[in-house]
Amino acid sequence: MQSQIHIHRPAIVGGFLFLLSAPVHLVVSESVSVAIAAMTLALIGGAYIGFGASAQDIRTMVLELLVAILFGMAALAGLLWHWIAIPLGLTFHALWDFLHHRPIIGAPVPRWYVPFCVVYDLLAALFLVVLYAF
């Protein structure tokens, strides 16, 4: 997939976005923080629906849709069951991103997307575990 957007040093930009978004979790209640994190997971998981649609292959579309649904389910589980489902979902999202790097599986994604998202996902997952567990 060719993107008209080009991000220089996408991993650094992903880390910077994490640094911009993390402080809100420090000033709201845990339940609000979990809700924000769940929405974030659902939204970033949903990005692959667009990538799947742009692949113009029904199997790839269905695969990406099913995986996006799984990320949505992890977000919902974080709200209804236990917060740990959200950092787990973010970690699996980083893995799913990495699988698109070669690409091993799934829809083609912009070159910058994988390092950007892997860094953001893993930093956010670690941050949420530290924030909620300690």
GROMACS .gro file of C-alpha atoms in nm:
model
  134
    1MET     CA    1   0.000   0.000   0.000
    2GLN     CA    2   0.141   0.335  -0.098
    3SER     CA    3   0.065   0.610   0.147
    4GLN     CA    4   0.084   0.975   0.064
    5ILE     CA    5   0.180   1.035   0.424
    6HIS     CA    6   0.547   0.993   0.505
    7ILE     CA    7   0.661   1.010   0.864
    8HIS     CA    8   1.032   1.045   0.932
    9ARG     CA    9   1.144   0.830   1.225
   10PRO     CA   10   0.802   0.675   1.288
   11ALA     CA   11   0.913   0.489   1.602
   12ILE     CA   12   1.014   0.819   1.762
   13VAL     CA   13   0.684   0.976   1.656
   14GLY     CA   14   0.498   0.678   1.809
   15GLY     CA   15   0.688   0.729   2.134
   16PHE     CA   16   0.614   1.100   2.128
   17LEU     CA   17   0.242   1.034   2.073
   18PHE     CA   18   0.249   0.802   2.372
   19LEU     CA   19   0.412   1.074   2.583
   20LEU     CA   20   0.139   1.317   2.476
   21SER     CA   21  -0.147   1.077   2.545
   22ALA     CA   22  -0.032   0.910   2.869
   23PRO     CA   23  -0.071   1.204   3.113
   24VAL     CA   24  -0.449   1.206   3.083
   25HIS     CA   25  -0.452   0.867   3.256
   26LEU     CA   26  -0.280   1.023   3.556
   27VAL     CA   27  -0.547   1.286   3.619
   28VAL     CA   28  -0.868   1.085   3.577
   29SER     CA   29  -1.016   0.805   3.782
   30GLU     CA   30  -0.913   0.448   3.704
   31SER     CA   31  -1.254   0.370   3.555
   32VAL     CA   32  -1.231   0.668   3.318
   33SER     CA   33  -0.873   0.575   3.232
   34VAL     CA   34  -0.977   0.218   3.150
   35ALA     CA   35  -1.258   0.351   2.930
   36ILE     CA   36  -1.016   0.579   2.743
   37ALA     CA   37  -0.768   0.294   2.698
   38ALA     CA   38  -1.046   0.063   2.576
   39MET     CA   39  -1.161   0.318   2.319
   40THR     CA   40  -0.803   0.366   2.206
   41LEU     CA   41  -0.754  -0.010   2.158
   42ALA     CA   42  -1.079  -0.042   1.966
   43LEU     CA   43  -0.991   0.251   1.739
   44ILE     CA   44  -0.638   0.141   1.659
   45GLY     CA   45  -0.757  -0.215   1.600
   46GLY     CA   46  -1.017  -0.076   1.363
   47ALA     CA   47  -0.749   0.080   1.144
   48TYR     CA   48  -0.695  -0.261   0.990
   49ILE     CA   49  -1.051  -0.262   0.858
   50GLY     CA   50  -0.947   0.019   0.626
   51PHE     CA   51  -0.624  -0.156   0.532
   52GLY     CA   52  -0.820  -0.473   0.458
   53ALA     CA   53  -1.068  -0.287   0.239
   54SER     CA   54  -0.787  -0.126   0.042
   55ALA     CA   55  -0.633  -0.468  -0.028
   56GLN     CA   56  -0.922  -0.543  -0.267
   57ASP     CA   57  -0.911  -0.911  -0.173
   58ILE     CA   58  -1.209  -1.061   0.008
   59ARG     CA   59  -1.000  -1.304   0.217
   60THR     CA   60  -0.774  -1.024   0.337
   61MET     CA   61  -1.075  -0.803   0.409
   62VAL     CA   62  -1.241  -1.076   0.615
   63LEU     CA   63  -0.918  -1.156   0.801
   64GLU     CA   64  -0.860  -0.793   0.895
   65LEU     CA   65  -1.225  -0.749   0.995
   66LEU     CA   66  -1.213  -1.056   1.220
   67VAL     CA   67  -0.891  -0.940   1.385
   68ALA     CA   68  -1.036  -0.590   1.435
   69ILE     CA   69  -1.336  -0.755   1.603
   70LEU     CA   70  -1.097  -0.941   1.835
   71PHE     CA   71  -0.933  -0.613   1.935
   72GLY     CA   72  -1.278  -0.468   1.995
   73MET     CA   73  -1.361  -0.769   2.211
   74ALA     CA   74  -1.039  -0.720   2.410
   75ALA     CA   75  -1.138  -0.357   2.465
   76LEU     CA   76  -1.484  -0.462   2.581
   77ALA     CA   77  -1.335  -0.729   2.807
   78GLY     CA   78  -1.118  -0.459   2.962
   79LEU     CA   79  -1.430  -0.263   3.046
   80LEU     CA   80  -1.651  -0.548   3.162
   81TRP     CA   81  -1.411  -0.810   3.299
   82HIS     CA   82  -1.063  -0.689   3.394
   83TRP     CA   83  -0.837  -0.406   3.284
   84ILE     CA   84  -0.557  -0.652   3.196
   85ALA     CA   85  -0.738  -0.734   2.871
   86ILE     CA   86  -0.647  -0.389   2.736
   87PRO     CA   87  -0.266  -0.411   2.772
   88LEU     CA   88  -0.287  -0.768   2.643
   89GLY     CA   89  -0.484  -0.642   2.343
   90LEU     CA   90  -0.228  -0.367   2.284
   91THR     CA   91   0.054  -0.621   2.298
   92PHE     CA   92  -0.122  -0.847   2.049
   93HIS     CA   93  -0.186  -0.543   1.831
   94ALA     CA   94   0.190  -0.475   1.828
   95LEU     CA   95   0.245  -0.836   1.721
   96TRP     CA   96  -0.022  -0.802   1.450
   97ASP     CA   97   0.151  -0.484   1.333
   98PHE     CA   98   0.485  -0.664   1.320
   99LEU     CA   99   0.337  -0.946   1.111
  100HIS     CA  100   0.244  -0.682   0.853
  101HIS     CA  101   0.602  -0.553   0.837
  102ARG     CA  102   0.734  -0.812   0.590
  103PRO     CA  103   0.430  -0.861   0.509
  104ILE     CA  104   0.383  -1.207   0.654
  105ILE     CA  105   0.005  -1.191   0.669
  106GLY     CA  106  -0.279  -0.951   0.609
  107ALA     CA  107  -0.324  -0.631   0.416
  108PRO     CA  108  -0.038  -0.410   0.306
  109VAL     CA  109   0.014  -0.112   0.534
  110PRO     CA  110   0.218   0.209   0.494
  111ARG     CA  111   0.587   0.156   0.578
  112TRP     CA  112   0.576   0.407   0.864
  113TYR     CA  113   0.272   0.247   1.030
  114VAL     CA  114   0.441  -0.062   1.174
  115PRO     CA  115   0.726   0.100   1.373
  116PHE     CA  116   0.498   0.387   1.477
  117CYS     CA  117   0.228   0.158   1.608
  118VAL     CA  118   0.452  -0.109   1.762
  119VAL     CA  119   0.628   0.152   1.976
  120TYR     CA  120   0.301   0.320   2.079
  121ASP     CA  121   0.127  -0.012   2.155
  122LEU     CA  122   0.407  -0.155   2.368
  123LEU     CA  123   0.469   0.167   2.561
  124ALA     CA  124   0.097   0.207   2.628
  125ALA     CA  125   0.061  -0.157   2.737
  126LEU     CA  126   0.351  -0.131   2.980
  127PHE     CA  127   0.231   0.204   3.113
  128LEU     CA  128  -0.121   0.072   3.178
  129VAL     CA  129   0.008  -0.234   3.364
  130VAL     CA  130   0.231  -0.017   3.584
  131LEU     CA  131  -0.048   0.236   3.639
  132TYR     CA  132  -0.321  -0.011   3.730
  133ALA     CA  133  -0.121  -0.283   3.906
  134PHE     CA  134   0.084  -0.066   4.139
   0.00000   0.00000   0.00000
